Coordinates of C-alpha atoms and ligand atoms in Angstrom, one line a residue:
M1413 CA 4.3 -24.3 -36.3
K1414 CA 0.7 -25.3 -36.2
Y1415 CA 0.3 -23.9 -32.7
Q1416 CA 2.4 -20.8 -32.6
F1417 CA 2.3 -18.6 -29.5
P1418 CA 2.6 -14.8 -29.3
N1419 CA 6.1 -13.2 -29.1
D1420 CA 7.4 -12.7 -25.6
F1421 CA 5.1 -15.4 -24.3
M1422 CA 6.2 -16.5 -20.8
W1423 CA 7.2 -20.1 -20.7
G1424 CA 8.0 -21.4 -17.2
S1425 CA 7.3 -23.4 -14.2
A1426 CA 5.9 -22.7 -10.8
T1427 CA 6.8 -23.9 -7.3
S1428 CA 6.9 -22.7 -3.8
A1429 CA 9.3 -22.2 -0.9
P1430 CA 7.8 -24.8 1.5
Q1431 CA 7.7 -27.4 -1.3
T1432 CA 11.3 -27.0 -2.5
E1433 CA 13.7 -25.2 -0.1
G1434 CA 14.2 -27.9 2.5
H1435 CA 16.3 -27.1 5.6
S1436 CA 13.0 -26.1 7.0
L1437 CA 14.2 -25.3 10.5
E1438 CA 17.7 -24.1 9.7
N1439 CA 19.5 -20.8 8.9
G1440 CA 17.1 -18.9 11.1
K1441 CA 13.8 -20.1 9.8
S1442 CA 11.0 -20.5 12.3
Y1443 CA 8.2 -23.1 12.3
S1444 CA 5.3 -22.9 9.8
T1445 CA 2.2 -24.9 10.4
W1446 CA 3.6 -27.5 8.1
D1447 CA 6.8 -27.9 10.1
K1448 CA 4.8 -28.1 13.4
W1449 CA 2.1 -30.4 12.1
F1450 CA 4.7 -32.8 10.8
E1451 CA 6.4 -32.8 14.2
L1452 CA 3.0 -33.3 16.0
N1453 CA 1.5 -35.9 13.6
P1454 CA 4.0 -37.3 11.1
E1455 CA 1.7 -40.3 10.5
K1456 CA -0.6 -38.0 8.6
F1457 CA 2.0 -37.4 5.9
N1458 CA 2.4 -40.0 3.1
D1459 CA 5.4 -42.3 4.0
N1460 CA 6.2 -39.9 6.9
Q1461 CA 7.7 -37.5 4.4
G1462 CA 7.7 -34.0 5.9
P1463 CA 8.9 -30.5 4.8
K1464 CA 12.5 -31.0 6.1
N1465 CA 13.8 -32.8 3.1
T1466 CA 12.3 -31.5 -0.1
S1467 CA 14.3 -30.9 -3.3
M1468 CA 16.7 -28.9 -1.1
M1469 CA 16.8 -25.9 -3.4
Y1470 CA 18.1 -23.9 -0.5
E1471 CA 21.5 -25.4 -1.3
Y1472 CA 21.0 -26.5 -4.9
Y1473 CA 19.6 -23.3 -6.4
S1474 CA 22.6 -22.4 -8.4
E1475 CA 22.7 -25.8 -10.0
D1476 CA 18.9 -25.7 -10.5
I1477 CA 19.1 -22.5 -12.3
E1478 CA 21.4 -24.3 -14.8
H1479 CA 18.6 -26.9 -15.1
M1480 CA 16.1 -24.1 -15.8
K1481 CA 18.3 -22.9 -18.5
K1482 CA 18.5 -26.4 -20.1
L1483 CA 14.8 -26.3 -20.4
G1484 CA 14.9 -22.8 -21.8
L1485 CA 12.5 -21.3 -19.2
N1486 CA 12.2 -17.5 -19.5
S1487 CA 10.3 -17.1 -16.3
F1488 CA 9.9 -19.0 -13.0
R1489 CA 7.6 -18.6 -10.1
T1490 CA 8.5 -19.4 -6.5
S1491 CA 7.6 -17.9 -3.1
I1492 CA 9.4 -16.4 -0.2
A1493 CA 8.9 -18.2 3.1
W1494 CA 7.4 -15.7 5.6
T1495 CA 9.0 -17.8 8.4
R1496 CA 12.4 -17.6 6.9
L1497 CA 12.4 -13.8 6.2
L1498 CA 10.7 -12.8 9.4
P1499 CA 11.1 -15.7 11.8
D1500 CA 9.2 -13.9 14.6
G1501 CA 7.1 -11.7 12.4
K1502 CA 9.1 -8.6 13.2
T1503 CA 12.9 -9.1 12.8
I1504 CA 14.6 -9.6 9.5
N1505 CA 16.7 -12.7 9.1
Q1506 CA 19.7 -11.4 7.2
E1507 CA 20.7 -14.9 6.1
A1508 CA 17.3 -15.2 4.4
V1509 CA 17.9 -11.9 2.6
R1510 CA 21.2 -13.1 1.4
F1511 CA 19.7 -16.4 0.1
Y1512 CA 16.8 -14.9 -1.7
R1513 CA 18.8 -12.1 -3.2
D1514 CA 21.3 -14.5 -4.6
Y1515 CA 18.7 -16.9 -5.8
F1516 CA 16.7 -14.3 -7.6
T1517 CA 19.8 -12.4 -9.0
K1518 CA 21.1 -15.6 -10.5
M1519 CA 17.8 -16.2 -12.2
I1520 CA 17.8 -12.7 -13.7
K1521 CA 21.5 -13.1 -14.8
N1522 CA 20.3 -16.1 -16.8
N1523 CA 17.4 -14.3 -18.4
I1524 CA 14.8 -16.0 -16.3
R1525 CA 12.2 -13.6 -14.9
P1526 CA 11.4 -14.4 -11.3
I1527 CA 7.7 -14.0 -10.4
I1528 CA 7.7 -13.9 -6.6
N1529 CA 4.7 -15.0 -4.5
L1530 CA 4.4 -14.0 -0.8
F1531 CA 2.2 -16.8 0.6
H1532 CA 1.8 -20.4 -0.5
F1533 CA -0.1 -22.1 2.2
D1534 CA 2.7 -21.6 4.7
M1535 CA 1.2 -19.9 7.8
P1536 CA 3.8 -19.0 10.5
W1537 CA 3.3 -21.1 13.6
W1538 CA 3.6 -18.0 15.9
L1539 CA 0.6 -16.5 14.0
M1540 CA -1.3 -19.7 14.0
E1541 CA -1.1 -19.6 17.8
K1542 CA -2.9 -16.3 17.6
G1543 CA -5.6 -17.8 15.4
G1544 CA -4.0 -17.6 12.0
W1545 CA -6.3 -16.1 9.3
E1546 CA -9.2 -16.3 11.7
N1547 CA -7.6 -13.4 13.6
P1548 CA -8.7 -10.0 12.0
K1549 CA -5.2 -8.7 12.8
S1550 CA -3.6 -11.3 10.6
S1551 CA -3.8 -8.9 7.7
D1552 CA -1.7 -6.3 9.5
W1553 CA 1.0 -8.9 10.1
F1554 CA 0.9 -9.8 6.5
E1555 CA 1.1 -6.2 5.4
F1556 CA 4.3 -5.8 7.4
Y1557 CA 5.7 -8.9 5.8
A1558 CA 4.8 -7.8 2.3
K1559 CA 6.3 -4.4 2.9
T1560 CA 9.5 -6.0 4.1
C1561 CA 9.6 -8.1 0.9
F1562 CA 9.1 -5.1 -1.3
E1563 CA 11.8 -3.2 0.5
Q1564 CA 14.3 -6.0 0.5
F1565 CA 13.8 -7.2 -3.1
G1566 CA 11.8 -4.6 -4.9
D1567 CA 14.9 -3.4 -6.8
I1568 CA 15.3 -6.7 -8.5
I1569 CA 11.7 -8.2 -8.5
H1570 CA 9.2 -6.7 -10.8
D1571 CA 6.4 -9.3 -10.8
W1572 CA 4.8 -9.8 -7.4
I1573 CA 2.0 -12.1 -6.3
T1574 CA 0.3 -11.8 -3.0
F1575 CA -1.3 -15.2 -2.6
N1576 CA -1.3 -18.5 -4.4
E1577 CA -4.8 -20.0 -4.4
P1578 CA -6.2 -18.1 -1.4
L1579 CA -9.2 -20.3 -1.4
V1580 CA -7.3 -23.5 -0.9
H1581 CA -5.7 -22.7 2.5
V1582 CA -9.2 -21.6 3.6
E1583 CA -11.1 -24.7 2.5
C1584 CA -8.3 -27.1 3.4
S1585 CA -7.8 -25.7 6.9
Y1586 CA -11.5 -25.1 7.8
L1587 CA -13.5 -27.5 5.7
N1588 CA -11.8 -30.6 4.4
G1589 CA -8.9 -31.4 6.8
F1590 CA -5.9 -31.2 4.5
H1591 CA -4.2 -28.2 6.1
Y1592 CA -3.7 -27.4 9.8
P1593 CA -5.8 -26.8 12.0
A1594 CA -7.9 -29.3 10.0
I1595 CA -11.3 -28.4 11.5
H1596 CA -14.7 -28.2 10.0
D1597 CA -16.5 -24.9 10.4
F1598 CA -18.0 -23.0 7.5
K1599 CA -18.3 -19.7 9.3
K1600 CA -14.7 -19.8 10.4
A1601 CA -13.7 -20.6 6.8
I1602 CA -15.6 -17.5 5.6
A1603 CA -13.9 -15.3 8.3
A1604 CA -10.5 -16.7 7.3
G1605 CA -11.2 -16.1 3.6
Y1606 CA -12.3 -12.5 4.3
N1607 CA -9.1 -11.8 6.4
T1608 CA -7.0 -13.3 3.6
L1609 CA -8.7 -10.9 1.2
L1610 CA -8.0 -8.0 3.5
A1611 CA -4.3 -9.1 3.7
H1612 CA -4.1 -9.2 0.0
A1613 CA -5.7 -5.7 -0.3
K1614 CA -3.3 -4.3 2.3
A1615 CA -0.3 -5.7 0.5
V1616 CA -1.4 -4.2 -2.8
R1617 CA -2.1 -0.9 -1.0
T1618 CA 1.5 -0.8 0.4
F1619 CA 3.0 -1.8 -2.9
K1620 CA 1.2 0.9 -4.8
K1621 CA 1.9 3.6 -2.3
N1622 CA 5.6 2.9 -1.7
H1623 CA 7.1 0.6 -4.3
Y1624 CA 5.2 1.0 -7.5
E1625 CA 7.6 1.5 -10.3
K1626 CA 6.9 1.8 -14.0
D1627 CA 7.8 -1.7 -14.8
S1628 CA 6.5 -3.4 -11.6
R1629 CA 3.2 -5.1 -11.2
I1630 CA 1.3 -7.0 -8.6
G1631 CA -1.1 -9.8 -9.0
I1632 CA -2.8 -12.8 -7.3
I1633 CA -3.0 -16.4 -8.4
L1634 CA -6.4 -18.0 -8.3
N1635 CA -7.6 -21.6 -9.0
L1636 CA -10.6 -20.8 -11.2
T1637 CA -12.2 -24.1 -11.3
P1638 CA -15.3 -23.8 -13.4
A1639 CA -18.5 -25.6 -12.2
Y1640 CA -20.3 -27.5 -15.0
P1641 CA -24.0 -28.3 -14.1
K1642 CA -25.2 -31.8 -14.5
S1643 CA -28.2 -30.7 -16.6
D1644 CA -30.0 -27.6 -17.9
D1645 CA -32.5 -28.0 -15.0
K1646 CA -32.9 -24.8 -13.1
K1647 CA -31.8 -26.4 -9.8
D1648 CA -28.6 -27.7 -11.3
K1649 CA -27.8 -24.4 -12.8
L1650 CA -28.4 -22.6 -9.5
A1651 CA -26.1 -25.1 -7.9
S1652 CA -23.4 -24.3 -10.4
R1653 CA -23.9 -20.6 -10.0
R1654 CA -23.5 -20.9 -6.3
A1655 CA -20.3 -23.0 -6.7
D1656 CA -18.9 -20.3 -9.0
L1657 CA -19.7 -17.6 -6.5
L1658 CA -17.8 -19.4 -3.8
N1659 CA -15.0 -20.8 -5.8
I1660 CA -14.4 -18.2 -8.5
Y1661 CA -16.0 -14.9 -7.7
S1662 CA -15.0 -14.8 -4.0
F1663 CA -11.6 -13.6 -5.0
L1664 CA -11.9 -12.8 -8.7
T1665 CA -14.4 -10.0 -8.3
P1666 CA -12.2 -8.2 -5.7
A1667 CA -9.1 -8.8 -7.8
L1668 CA -10.7 -7.3 -10.9
K1669 CA -12.9 -4.6 -9.5
G1670 CA -11.7 -3.8 -6.0
E1671 CA -15.0 -4.8 -4.4
V1672 CA -16.6 -7.8 -2.9
N1673 CA -19.1 -9.8 -4.9
I1674 CA -22.5 -8.7 -3.8
E1675 CA -24.3 -11.8 -5.0
L1676 CA -22.0 -13.9 -3.0
I1677 CA -22.5 -11.7 0.1
N1678 CA -26.2 -12.0 -0.2
L1679 CA -26.0 -15.8 -0.5
L1680 CA -23.8 -16.0 2.6
K1681 CA -26.2 -13.6 4.5
K1682 CA -29.2 -15.6 3.4
Y1683 CA -27.8 -18.6 5.2
N1684 CA -26.5 -16.7 8.2
L1685 CA -22.9 -17.6 7.4
I1686 CA -21.3 -14.2 8.0
D1687 CA -20.2 -13.8 11.5
D1688 CA -20.2 -10.1 12.4
Q1689 CA -17.8 -10.7 15.2
N1690 CA -15.1 -12.0 13.0
I1691 CA -15.7 -10.0 9.9
I1692 CA -15.3 -6.2 10.0
Y1693 CA -16.3 -5.1 6.5
Q1694 CA -13.8 -2.5 5.3
P1695 CA -14.6 -1.4 1.7
E1696 CA -12.1 1.4 2.0
I1697 CA -9.4 -1.3 2.2
I1698 CA -11.0 -3.9 -0.1
K1699 CA -10.9 -1.3 -2.9
F1700 CA -7.1 -1.8 -3.1
S1701 CA -7.5 -5.5 -4.0
E1702 CA -7.6 -4.7 -7.7
V1703 CA -4.5 -6.3 -9.4
D1704 CA -2.4 -5.5 -12.4
F1705 CA -2.2 -9.0 -13.6
L1706 CA -3.7 -12.4 -12.8
G1707 CA -2.4 -16.0 -12.6
I1708 CA -4.8 -18.8 -13.2
N1709 CA -4.1 -22.3 -11.9
Y1710 CA -6.0 -25.0 -13.6
Y1711 CA -6.0 -28.8 -13.0
Q1712 CA -9.6 -30.1 -13.1
P1713 CA -13.2 -28.9 -13.5
L1714 CA -15.9 -29.1 -10.9
R1715 CA -19.0 -31.1 -11.9
V1716 CA -22.1 -30.1 -9.8
Q1717 CA -25.7 -30.8 -9.3
A1718 CA -28.4 -29.5 -7.0
P1719 CA -28.1 -30.9 -3.5
L1720 CA -30.1 -34.1 -3.2
T1721 CA -31.8 -33.0 -0.1
E1722 CA -32.5 -29.3 0.6
K1723 CA -31.0 -28.1 3.8
K1724 CA -32.2 -25.2 5.9
V1725 CA -28.9 -24.9 7.9
I1726 CA -25.9 -24.7 5.6
K1727 CA -22.8 -26.3 7.2
D1728 CA -20.7 -27.0 4.2
P1729 CA -20.4 -25.8 0.5
T1730 CA -21.8 -29.2 -0.5
D1731 CA -25.1 -28.3 1.1
L1732 CA -25.3 -25.7 -1.7
Y1733 CA -24.1 -27.8 -4.5
E1734 CA -23.2 -31.5 -4.7
N1735 CA -20.5 -33.0 -6.8
Y1736 CA -21.3 -35.7 -9.3
I1737 CA -19.2 -37.9 -11.6
W1738 CA -19.6 -37.0 -15.3
E1739 CA -20.1 -40.3 -17.1
D1740 CA -17.7 -39.4 -20.0
R1741 CA -14.9 -38.3 -17.7
R1742 CA -11.3 -39.2 -18.2
V1743 CA -9.4 -39.3 -14.9
N1744 CA -5.8 -39.2 -13.7
P1745 CA -6.1 -42.2 -11.4
Y1746 CA -3.1 -41.2 -9.2
R1747 CA -4.4 -37.9 -8.2
G1748 CA -8.1 -38.7 -8.8
W1749 CA -8.6 -35.6 -10.8
E1750 CA -10.7 -35.4 -14.0
I1751 CA -8.7 -34.4 -17.1
Y1752 CA -10.7 -31.9 -19.1
P1753 CA -8.6 -29.6 -21.3
N1754 CA -11.7 -27.7 -22.7
A1755 CA -12.1 -25.9 -19.4
I1756 CA -8.9 -23.9 -20.1
Y1757 CA -10.6 -22.5 -23.1
D1758 CA -13.8 -21.8 -21.1
I1759 CA -11.8 -20.0 -18.3
A1760 CA -10.0 -18.0 -20.9
K1761 CA -13.2 -16.8 -22.5
T1762 CA -14.8 -16.0 -19.1
I1763 CA -11.8 -13.9 -18.1
D1764 CA -11.9 -12.2 -21.4
K1765 CA -15.5 -11.1 -20.9
L1766 CA -14.6 -9.6 -17.5
T1767 CA -11.3 -7.8 -18.1
D1768 CA -8.5 -6.6 -20.4
K1769 CA -5.9 -7.2 -17.7
P1770 CA -3.1 -9.5 -18.7
W1771 CA -3.2 -13.0 -17.2
F1772 CA -1.3 -16.3 -17.5
I1773 CA -1.8 -19.9 -16.7
S1774 CA 0.3 -20.1 -13.6
E1775 CA -0.1 -23.8 -12.9
N1776 CA -1.1 -26.8 -15.0
G1777 CA 0.3 -30.3 -14.7
M1778 CA -0.2 -33.9 -14.1
G1779 CA 0.9 -35.8 -10.9
V1780 CA 1.7 -39.4 -11.4
A1781 CA 2.9 -42.0 -8.8
N1782 CA 5.7 -44.5 -9.2
E1783 CA 7.2 -43.0 -12.3
E1784 CA 10.2 -45.2 -12.0
R1785 CA 8.1 -47.7 -13.9
F1786 CA 8.5 -45.6 -17.0
I1787 CA 12.4 -45.5 -17.0
D1788 CA 13.8 -46.7 -20.3
N1789 CA 17.2 -48.2 -21.0
S1790 CA 18.9 -44.9 -21.2
G1791 CA 17.7 -44.1 -17.6
I1792 CA 15.0 -41.5 -18.8
I1793 CA 11.4 -41.4 -17.5
K1794 CA 9.2 -41.6 -20.6
D1795 CA 6.4 -39.5 -19.4
D1796 CA 4.4 -39.3 -22.6
Y1797 CA 1.2 -39.0 -20.6
R1798 CA 2.5 -35.7 -19.3
I1799 CA 3.4 -34.4 -22.7
N1800 CA 0.0 -35.3 -24.0
F1801 CA -1.6 -33.6 -21.0
M1802 CA 0.3 -30.4 -21.7
K1803 CA -0.4 -30.6 -25.5
E1804 CA -4.1 -31.0 -25.0
H1805 CA -4.3 -28.1 -22.6
L1806 CA -2.1 -25.9 -24.8
V1807 CA -4.3 -26.6 -27.9
Q1808 CA -7.3 -25.2 -26.0
L1809 CA -5.3 -22.2 -24.7
H1810 CA -4.0 -21.5 -28.2
K1811 CA -7.5 -21.5 -29.6
A1812 CA -8.5 -18.9 -27.0
I1813 CA -5.4 -16.8 -27.8
D1814 CA -6.2 -17.0 -31.5
E1815 CA -9.6 -15.5 -30.6
G1816 CA -7.9 -12.6 -28.9
V1817 CA -7.7 -13.3 -25.2
N1818 CA -4.9 -11.5 -23.3
C1819 CA -3.0 -14.6 -22.1
I1820 CA 0.7 -13.8 -21.7
G1821 CA 2.1 -17.1 -20.5
Y1822 CA 2.0 -20.7 -19.5
H1823 CA 3.6 -22.2 -16.4
T1824 CA 3.6 -25.8 -15.5
W1825 CA 3.5 -27.5 -12.2
T1826 CA 6.4 -28.2 -11.8
F1827 CA 10.1 -27.9 -12.5
I1828 CA 11.7 -30.6 -10.3
D1829 CA 9.5 -33.2 -8.5
C1830 CA 8.6 -31.5 -5.3
W1831 CA 7.2 -32.3 -1.9
S1832 CA 3.4 -32.0 -1.8
W1833 CA 1.9 -31.4 1.6
L1834 CA 0.2 -34.4 3.1
N1835 CA 0.9 -36.4 -0.1
G1836 CA 4.7 -36.1 0.5
Y1837 CA 6.4 -37.4 -2.7
K1838 CA 3.6 -39.7 -3.8
N1839 CA 2.7 -37.9 -7.0
R1840 CA 5.4 -36.5 -9.1
Y1841 CA 4.9 -33.5 -11.4
G1842 CA 8.4 -32.4 -12.4
F1843 CA 10.3 -32.0 -15.7
Y1844 CA 13.2 -33.4 -13.6
Y1845 CA 13.0 -36.6 -11.6
L1846 CA 14.3 -36.2 -8.1
D1847 CA 16.1 -39.1 -6.5
L1848 CA 15.4 -38.8 -2.8
N1849 CA 18.5 -40.9 -1.9
N1850 CA 21.0 -38.4 -3.3
Y1851 CA 19.0 -35.5 -4.5
S1852 CA 20.2 -35.9 -8.1
R1853 CA 17.9 -34.5 -10.8
T1854 CA 17.4 -36.2 -14.1
M1855 CA 15.4 -34.7 -17.0
K1856 CA 12.3 -36.6 -18.0
K1857 CA 11.1 -36.9 -21.6
S1858 CA 8.6 -34.1 -20.9
G1859 CA 11.5 -31.8 -20.1
S1860 CA 13.0 -32.3 -23.6
W1861 CA 9.6 -31.8 -25.1
F1862 CA 9.1 -28.5 -23.2
S1863 CA 12.5 -27.2 -24.2
Y1864 CA 11.6 -28.0 -27.9
L1865 CA 8.3 -26.1 -27.4
I1866 CA 10.0 -23.1 -26.0
K1867 CA 12.7 -23.0 -28.7
N1868 CA 10.0 -23.0 -31.3
N1869 CA 7.5 -20.9 -29.3
G1870 CA 5.0 -23.5 -30.4
F1871 CA 4.5 -27.1 -31.5
N1872 CA 3.0 -28.9 -34.5
E1873 CA 0.7 -31.6 -33.2
Ligands
LIG744 C1 -1.8 -26.6 -6.4 C2 -0.8 -26.0 -5.4 C3 0.5 -26.6 -5.5 C4 0.6 -28.0 -5.8 C5 -0.4 -28.4 -6.9 C6 -0.5 -29.9 -7.1 O1 -3.1 -26.4 -5.9 O2 -0.7 -24.6 -5.6 O3 1.2 -26.2 -4.3 O4 0.7 -28.8 -4.7 O5 -1.7 -27.9 -6.6 O6 -1.3 -30.5 -6.2 P1 -0.9 -31.7 -5.3 O7 0.5 -31.4 -4.8 O8 -1.8 -31.7 -4.1 O9 -1.0 -32.9 -6.0

């Protein structure tokens, strides 16, 4: 094979509990902010599609593991729903324990390594009513939840993740309106981010103290979107550095070193963005944030330039750096995201300079609307655009691996078309097409290609 990957490379897909399980208020599960928000404002969700009816893996998981096998996946990431396992934050829901144990055990029996994440944007409603991540005590609630997960499933799960893209629930809830409570307040965003970091550190601390076994590891998944400056001009470069501090190093420095990024703290202090009332700096806890391994989600780069007007009072990250459209860009028109595979190589090299820890691409994929257009006579969706997207990204990843970076796997987003937050089912990402009328799953052309790739541990062109 022209592009041969290392032995034991993890090939898989990623998803999350809220986007797949369905039955969102059944079998003992309590409300997450998504369940509640949908009840309060269904019109905000594309086509009124809420989290109740997703791909219904809660009942289809046995069959779906067969589908994973057909692809040849050797690993799979999903999450536990905090609201299902601990509906009131304190009491274990035994039905949830039964469900998750059976789901994970079946994967393992089929040689699919589960990578289990604790939080994928699904804040419990009872905690949201207490302020969610803005509340400094939220990290204690999370630590209790994490400990419960390790106790209930630590005998079968060996790869743990604390958070998926911790930056995203912060910016979407407190800056850009895509997650509940959808307010705009930079200071609150920073407090919520800091409390999320504390929660991560406390979960790692608990894991290492009580549940660390020889073959177990704990990590975090970060969306490390690199910021490319518009020009070599000093001001544009400063803007891109600031973007990287906020978007990359806010969580990457703690995850690699067990300390906050001082340059970032100085920037936030300079603009009076750290609110001492909400942030109680606890380096003795932050030191536990260092992880064993790292997941990197990559979809699109960030293109930045210096702000067009200089502001004294900073109310938004875009007051520190502004986005611009690169004239040569290629774009996925459905999601509106730039397609730039070279960034995967750049990220790999950046990580390589910072650490020897193992890492993997934990999400990469292409969401496309109305894929029924591409169904051929045999009833298969010919998603060649998705195959090309993966190939282009894998070529870049392969180049970096060839140069020695410690990348141990590649996971796509996603396995079966899944529910996507406010976008509902608009953009589809799966290897399997989901028919929402009867929940049937049909493999797309990209699924066949991925299984060929796994079988050969590589591809030719
Ligand atoms: C990532 C999230 C996923 C998923 C994916 C695709 O940031 O971790 O949950 O949603 O993006 O994005 P979207 O569903 O918004 O198109």
